[in-house]
């Protein structure tokens, strides 16, 4: 399948950051504990060697490719204080020999030392990124564009991309991943009934939707859980971004109406704010499969999936794929939240 659709991406400059396809693993122990008859699988996009791994590397392959093709020497991007995208941008830029500047905004109401100094932001500094810290009211992308103008006057050649690397070019990473999943699921009896993931800046869901549409496959089976904005806003952003990404791949096709499935019941009080369901879900995955989920993205998506499975929303024998997008360093930034939860577990 992947070979058949390689031509979709050949015209785009790509910087190799992955060592190959990430594995899909079956969660046998979790299935046994749940006892529902639903087959559960996880795609290990956390298993990437560069920078601690994670889904943003797929986007960065195309973003850095474009930056290098344009002769840029500085990669500028935005994100929250504990942004996984920022961490992997810093690591990838270091690998590619580019300078990296991160415009980080304090968007999560946490002031504890673990959140402000541990996790991703610690690694940003280790990877050599220059960090500009803004308060939650400032426009990070506007600041990034202004910073780029300053660098241009100094003779530098900056490349700017917004939060999550979720531009149409960045989304090509998950359009390509859709072809990877399509090939891997040939080994799964009946294929995947649903593919479940978290949705923040919408680039991962949008890329998958564009990729599956380009291959003529079912886009509606991709279900994401909104973790940044409301489901309604996230759905619109995802649909628009998927359409823009698809237009880069194949102008003869379009995203079919009502095929972008976004659920909003795991957002809780907002982005990056722990929920009891997420804390429980992270413990469940750790204690059944020995796998660690991040608290901001996949932890909330897995909480949603557990709720679906336990409520009987899926049929006996259905195969469900959870996209594990990485973000492990975030666990260390949320140490106080997990410590409090463990006291009562």
Short mmCIF file of C-alpha atoms in Angstrom, two decimals:
data_model
loop_
_atom_site.label_atom_id
_atom_site.label_comp_id
_atom_site.label_asym_id
_atom_site.label_seq_id
_atom_site.Cartn_x
_atom_site.Cartn_y
_atom_site.Cartn_z
CA UNK A 1 0.00 0.00 0.00
CA UNK A 2 2.72 2.46 0.95
CA UNK A 3 4.64 1.70 -2.26
CA UNK A 4 1.50 2.26 -4.31
CA UNK A 5 1.04 5.75 -2.88
CA UNK A 6 4.67 6.88 -2.60
CA UNK A 7 4.21 9.19 -5.60
CA UNK A 8 1.81 11.33 -3.56
CA UNK A 9 4.73 12.74 -1.57
CA UNK A 10 7.72 12.49 -3.90
CA UNK A 11 7.56 16.12 -5.01
CA UNK A 12 7.89 17.44 -1.45
CA UNK A 13 11.31 18.01 0.10
CA UNK A 14 11.62 15.83 3.19
CA UNK A 15 14.30 15.62 5.87
CA UNK A 16 14.53 12.10 7.27
CA UNK A 17 14.00 12.11 11.02
CA UNK A 18 12.41 8.67 11.45
CA UNK A 19 14.16 5.32 11.14
CA UNK A 20 11.17 3.72 9.42
CA UNK A 21 7.55 2.80 10.19
CA UNK A 22 6.57 2.77 13.86
CA UNK A 23 5.13 -0.54 15.09
CA UNK A 24 1.52 -1.39 15.83
CA UNK A 25 1.17 -3.54 18.95
CA UNK A 26 -1.82 -5.38 20.37
CA UNK A 27 -2.80 -4.64 23.98
CA UNK A 28 -3.56 -8.21 25.07
CA UNK A 29 -3.30 -7.61 28.81
CA UNK A 30 -5.58 -4.56 28.66
CA UNK A 31 -8.13 -6.53 26.61
CA UNK A 32 -8.11 -9.24 29.25
CA UNK A 33 -8.66 -6.78 32.09
CA UNK A 34 -11.48 -4.98 30.28
CA UNK A 35 -13.08 -8.23 29.13
CA UNK A 36 -15.27 -6.65 26.44
CA UNK A 37 -14.27 -8.60 23.31
CA UNK A 38 -12.99 -5.44 21.60
CA UNK A 39 -9.52 -5.84 20.09
CA UNK A 40 -7.23 -2.98 21.11
CA UNK A 41 -4.06 -1.87 19.34
CA UNK A 42 -1.64 1.01 19.74
CA UNK A 43 0.52 2.68 17.10
CA UNK A 44 3.78 3.55 18.83
CA UNK A 45 4.61 6.98 17.46
CA UNK A 46 6.39 7.53 20.75
CA UNK A 47 9.07 5.07 19.55
CA UNK A 48 11.17 7.48 17.53
CA UNK A 49 14.79 7.92 18.48
CA UNK A 50 15.29 11.63 17.86
CA UNK A 51 14.65 14.06 20.69
CA UNK A 52 12.66 11.66 22.83
CA UNK A 53 10.22 10.75 20.05
CA UNK A 54 6.69 11.79 19.26
CA UNK A 55 4.27 12.59 16.46
CA UNK A 56 5.68 16.04 15.69
CA UNK A 57 8.70 14.44 14.01
CA UNK A 58 6.45 13.34 11.14
CA UNK A 59 5.43 16.96 10.57
CA UNK A 60 8.97 18.23 11.02
CA UNK A 61 10.27 15.99 8.25
CA UNK A 62 8.30 18.10 5.78
CA UNK A 63 8.65 21.44 7.57
CA UNK A 64 12.43 21.18 7.87
CA UNK A 65 12.54 19.89 4.31
CA UNK A 66 10.84 23.05 3.10
CA UNK A 67 13.01 25.26 5.34
CA UNK A 68 16.22 23.71 3.99
CA UNK A 69 14.95 23.92 0.41
CA UNK A 70 14.39 27.64 0.95
CA UNK A 71 17.93 28.05 2.27
CA UNK A 72 16.84 28.91 5.81
CA UNK A 73 19.27 28.81 8.72
CA UNK A 74 16.96 29.40 11.68
CA UNK A 75 13.79 27.49 12.61
CA UNK A 76 11.27 29.50 14.62
CA UNK A 77 8.11 28.03 16.11
CA UNK A 78 5.57 28.59 18.86
CA UNK A 79 3.91 26.56 21.58
CA UNK A 80 3.06 26.31 25.26
CA UNK A 81 5.66 26.12 27.99
CA UNK A 82 5.56 22.30 27.87
CA UNK A 83 5.17 21.99 24.10
CA UNK A 84 6.24 18.64 22.65
CA UNK A 85 6.45 20.29 19.24
CA UNK A 86 8.89 22.87 20.60
CA UNK A 87 11.09 20.16 22.11
CA UNK A 88 11.20 18.15 18.90
CA UNK A 89 11.73 21.27 16.79
CA UNK A 90 14.80 22.05 18.87
CA UNK A 91 16.11 18.50 18.52
CA UNK A 92 15.39 18.30 14.79
CA UNK A 93 16.94 21.69 14.09
CA UNK A 94 20.05 20.57 15.94
CA UNK A 95 20.18 17.42 13.81
CA UNK A 96 19.79 19.50 10.62
CA UNK A 97 22.36 22.11 11.65
CA UNK A 98 19.87 24.97 11.98
CA UNK A 99 19.51 27.42 14.84
CA UNK A 100 16.20 27.16 16.70
CA UNK A 101 14.16 29.82 18.47
CA UNK A 102 11.06 28.90 20.48
CA UNK A 103 8.30 31.35 21.32
CA UNK A 104 6.66 29.76 24.36
CA UNK A 105 3.45 31.03 25.93
CA UNK A 106 2.22 30.43 29.46
CA UNK A 107 -1.18 29.06 28.45
CA UNK A 108 -1.64 26.50 31.25
CA UNK A 109 -2.39 27.85 34.76
CA UNK A 110 0.41 26.01 36.55
CA UNK A 111 3.12 27.76 38.52
CA UNK A 112 4.78 24.81 40.31
CA UNK A 113 8.48 24.23 39.83
CA UNK A 114 7.99 20.86 38.11
CA UNK A 115 5.89 22.43 35.35
CA UNK A 116 8.05 25.50 34.86
CA UNK A 117 11.49 23.86 34.96
CA UNK A 118 11.14 20.13 34.24
CA UNK A 119 9.84 18.11 31.30
CA UNK A 120 10.00 19.59 27.82
CA UNK A 121 11.34 23.01 28.73
CA UNK A 122 14.39 21.43 30.37
CA UNK A 123 15.05 19.52 27.15
CA UNK A 124 14.53 22.63 24.98
CA UNK A 125 17.48 24.21 26.72
CA UNK A 126 19.59 21.06 26.49
CA UNK A 127 18.99 20.94 22.72
CA UNK A 128 20.30 24.49 22.47
CA UNK A 129 17.15 26.40 21.53
CA UNK A 130 16.81 30.09 22.28
CA UNK A 131 13.63 30.53 24.31
CA UNK A 132 11.38 33.59 24.32
CA UNK A 133 8.80 33.33 27.11
CA UNK A 134 5.50 35.19 26.71
CA UNK A 135 2.52 35.52 29.01
CA UNK A 136 -0.81 33.99 28.06
CA UNK A 137 -2.19 37.22 26.59
CA UNK A 138 0.51 37.77 23.96
CA UNK A 139 0.24 36.63 20.34
CA UNK A 140 3.06 34.13 19.91
CA UNK A 141 2.88 33.92 16.11
CA UNK A 142 2.96 37.72 15.81
CA UNK A 143 6.04 37.76 18.06
CA UNK A 144 7.62 35.00 15.94
CA UNK A 145 7.08 36.98 12.74
CA UNK A 146 8.57 40.10 14.35
CA UNK A 147 11.54 38.09 15.55
CA UNK A 148 12.01 36.75 12.02
CA UNK A 149 12.16 40.31 10.69
CA UNK A 150 14.88 41.16 13.22
CA UNK A 151 16.89 38.12 12.14
CA UNK A 152 16.50 39.02 8.46
CA UNK A 153 18.02 42.43 9.14
CA UNK A 154 20.96 40.60 10.70
CA UNK A 155 21.44 38.61 7.50
CA UNK A 156 19.78 35.43 8.76
CA UNK A 157 17.18 33.36 6.91
CA UNK A 158 14.42 32.33 9.32
CA UNK A 159 11.58 29.89 8.74
CA UNK A 160 8.45 30.39 10.86
CA UNK A 161 5.71 27.88 11.62
CA UNK A 162 2.93 28.06 14.20
CA UNK A 163 1.96 25.86 17.11
CA UNK A 164 2.16 22.12 16.64
CA UNK A 165 3.71 22.48 13.20
CA UNK A 166 0.13 22.25 11.99
CA UNK A 167 0.44 23.98 8.63
CA UNK A 168 -0.69 22.16 5.47
CA UNK A 169 2.97 21.31 4.77
CA UNK A 170 3.41 19.94 8.30
CA UNK A 171 0.22 17.90 7.98
CA UNK A 172 1.76 16.01 5.07
CA UNK A 173 3.56 14.02 7.76
CA UNK A 174 0.35 12.38 8.89
CA UNK A 175 -1.03 12.11 5.39
CA UNK A 176 2.03 9.94 4.74
CA UNK A 177 1.38 8.13 8.04
CA UNK A 178 -2.09 7.22 6.77
CA UNK A 179 -0.45 5.19 4.00
CA UNK A 180 1.77 3.54 6.62
CA UNK A 181 -1.26 2.55 8.71
CA UNK A 182 -3.09 1.33 5.61
CA UNK A 183 -0.23 -1.04 4.84
CA UNK A 184 0.10 -2.26 8.43
CA UNK A 185 -3.60 -2.95 8.88
CA UNK A 186 -3.54 -5.48 6.06
CA UNK A 187 -2.29 -7.84 8.77
CA UNK A 188 -5.30 -7.04 11.00
CA UNK A 189 -8.37 -9.20 10.40
CA UNK A 190 -11.09 -6.83 9.15
CA UNK A 191 -8.86 -3.77 9.48
CA UNK A 192 -9.43 -1.03 12.05
CA UNK A 193 -13.00 -0.02 12.78
CA UNK A 194 -11.76 3.18 14.41
CA UNK A 195 -8.49 5.07 14.76
CA UNK A 196 -8.46 7.14 17.96
CA UNK A 197 -6.20 10.06 18.83
CA UNK A 198 -5.95 13.37 20.66
CA UNK A 199 -6.59 16.64 18.82
CA UNK A 200 -4.80 19.81 19.89
CA UNK A 201 -3.65 21.97 16.98
CA UNK A 202 -5.53 19.57 14.63
CA UNK A 203 -2.61 18.69 12.38
CA UNK A 204 -2.47 14.98 13.15
CA UNK A 205 -6.19 14.32 12.53
CA UNK A 206 -6.17 16.62 9.49
CA UNK A 207 -3.19 14.83 7.98
CA UNK A 208 -4.75 11.40 8.48
CA UNK A 209 -8.02 12.61 6.95
CA UNK A 210 -6.19 14.00 3.91
CA UNK A 211 -4.13 10.84 3.51
CA UNK A 212 -7.04 8.43 3.77
CA UNK A 213 -9.10 10.56 1.38
CA UNK A 214 -6.25 10.62 -1.13
CA UNK A 215 -6.18 6.82 -1.01
CA UNK A 216 -9.96 6.56 -1.37
CA UNK A 217 -10.33 5.08 2.12
CA UNK A 218 -12.81 5.79 4.92
CA UNK A 219 -11.98 9.05 6.68
CA UNK A 220 -14.87 8.93 9.15
CA UNK A 221 -13.31 6.07 11.11
CA UNK A 222 -10.70 8.52 12.46
CA UNK A 223 -11.98 9.88 15.78
CA UNK A 224 -10.17 12.52 17.78
CA UNK A 225 -10.68 13.90 21.26
CA UNK A 226 -10.39 17.67 21.54
CA UNK A 227 -7.82 18.67 24.17
CA UNK A 228 -7.23 22.34 23.26
CA UNK A 229 -10.54 23.87 22.14
CA UNK A 230 -14.20 22.87 22.04
CA UNK A 231 -15.21 20.01 19.79
CA UNK A 232 -17.06 22.39 17.45
CA UNK A 233 -14.08 24.71 16.99
CA UNK A 234 -11.65 21.80 16.72
CA UNK A 235 -13.80 20.07 14.10
CA UNK A 236 -13.87 23.18 11.90
CA UNK A 237 -10.12 23.72 12.23
CA UNK A 238 -9.47 20.07 11.41
CA UNK A 239 -11.77 20.08 8.39
CA UNK A 240 -10.23 23.28 6.98
CA UNK A 241 -6.70 22.05 7.56
CA UNK A 242 -7.47 18.64 6.07
CA UNK A 243 -8.86 20.30 2.93
CA UNK A 244 -5.78 22.52 2.60
CA UNK A 245 -3.48 19.54 3.05
CA UNK A 246 -5.39 17.41 0.55
CA UNK A 247 -5.13 20.21 -2.01
CA UNK A 248 -1.34 19.83 -1.84
CA UNK A 249 -1.62 16.10 -2.56
CA UNK A 250 -4.53 15.73 -4.98
CA UNK A 251 -6.63 18.63 -6.28
CA UNK A 252 -9.20 16.24 -7.78
CA UNK A 253 -10.47 15.05 -4.38
CA UNK A 254 -12.15 16.71 -1.41
CA UNK A 255 -12.92 15.95 2.23
CA UNK A 256 -16.43 14.49 2.29
CA UNK A 257 -19.01 16.27 4.50
CA UNK A 258 -19.52 14.93 8.03
CA UNK A 259 -16.40 12.76 7.99
CA UNK A 260 -14.37 14.70 10.57
CA UNK A 261 -15.30 13.09 13.89
CA UNK A 262 -14.24 15.13 16.93
CA UNK A 263 -15.41 14.41 20.49
CA UNK A 264 -15.23 17.04 23.21
CA UNK A 265 -16.03 15.18 26.42
CA UNK A 266 -12.43 14.74 27.64
CA UNK A 267 -11.28 18.37 27.51
CA UNK A 268 -12.17 19.01 31.15
CA UNK A 269 -11.38 22.51 32.38
CA UNK A 270 -9.08 23.21 29.45
CA UNK A 271 -5.81 22.57 27.69
CA UNK A 272 -3.14 20.96 29.82
CA UNK A 273 -5.39 20.77 32.87
CA UNK A 274 -5.53 17.23 34.32
CA UNK A 275 -8.83 15.40 34.66
CA UNK A 276 -9.60 12.46 36.96
CA UNK A 277 -10.39 10.35 33.88
CA UNK A 278 -7.00 11.12 32.32
CA UNK A 279 -5.09 10.38 35.53
CA UNK A 280 -6.94 7.07 35.85
CA UNK A 281 -6.39 6.19 32.18
CA UNK A 282 -2.65 6.83 32.40
CA UNK A 283 -2.44 4.55 35.43
CA UNK A 284 -4.54 1.87 33.69
CA UNK A 285 -2.24 1.77 30.65
CA UNK A 286 0.86 1.75 32.84
CA UNK A 287 -0.43 -1.00 35.13
CA UNK A 288 -1.74 -3.30 32.41
CA UNK A 289 0.73 -2.81 29.54
CA UNK A 290 3.69 -1.01 31.09
CA UNK A 291 3.24 1.86 28.62
CA UNK A 292 3.46 5.52 29.57
CA UNK A 293 1.00 8.03 28.10
CA UNK A 294 1.42 11.77 28.23
CA UNK A 295 -1.03 13.75 30.40
CA UNK A 296 -2.00 16.44 27.86
CA UNK A 297 -2.80 14.50 24.69
CA UNK A 298 -2.92 10.69 24.49
CA UNK A 299 -3.83 10.38 28.17
CA UNK A 300 -7.11 12.19 27.53
CA UNK A 301 -7.73 10.36 24.24
CA UNK A 302 -7.22 7.02 25.96
CA UNK A 303 -9.61 8.09 28.72
CA UNK A 304 -12.19 8.68 26.01
CA UNK A 305 -11.51 5.32 24.40
CA UNK A 306 -11.82 3.49 27.72
CA UNK A 307 -15.16 5.17 28.32
CA UNK A 308 -16.38 4.08 24.87
CA UNK A 309 -15.23 0.48 25.29
CA UNK A 310 -16.66 0.13 28.80
CA UNK A 311 -20.02 1.58 27.70
CA UNK A 312 -20.36 -0.95 24.86
CA UNK A 313 -20.01 1.62 22.09
CA UNK A 314 -17.90 -0.81 20.04
CA UNK A 315 -18.97 -4.20 18.76
CA UNK A 316 -17.47 -7.46 19.92
CA UNK A 317 -14.45 -8.21 17.73
CA UNK A 318 -13.95 -4.63 16.52
CA UNK A 319 -10.30 -3.65 16.15
CA UNK A 320 -9.55 -0.18 17.54
CA UNK A 321 -6.22 1.59 17.02
CA UNK A 322 -5.02 4.17 19.53
CA UNK A 323 -2.42 6.55 18.11
CA UNK A 324 0.16 7.03 20.86
CA UNK A 325 1.72 10.34 19.95
CA UNK A 326 4.49 10.54 22.54
CA UNK A 327 5.03 13.41 24.94
CA UNK A 328 6.56 11.33 27.73
CA UNK A 329 8.56 14.27 29.19
CA UNK A 330 5.23 15.87 30.10
CA UNK A 331 4.71 13.26 32.81
CA UNK A 332 7.61 14.74 34.78
CA UNK A 333 6.18 18.24 34.45
CA UNK A 334 2.91 17.00 35.96
CA UNK A 335 4.50 15.28 38.95
CA UNK A 336 2.35 17.09 41.56
CA UNK A 337 -0.92 16.12 39.83
CA UNK A 338 0.05 12.44 39.63
CA UNK A 339 1.38 12.44 43.16
CA UNK A 340 -1.93 13.77 44.46
CA UNK A 341 -3.86 11.21 42.38
CA UNK A 342 -1.71 8.32 43.55
CA UNK A 343 -2.45 9.17 47.19
CA UNK A 344 -6.12 8.44 46.63
CA UNK A 345 -5.81 5.57 44.13
#
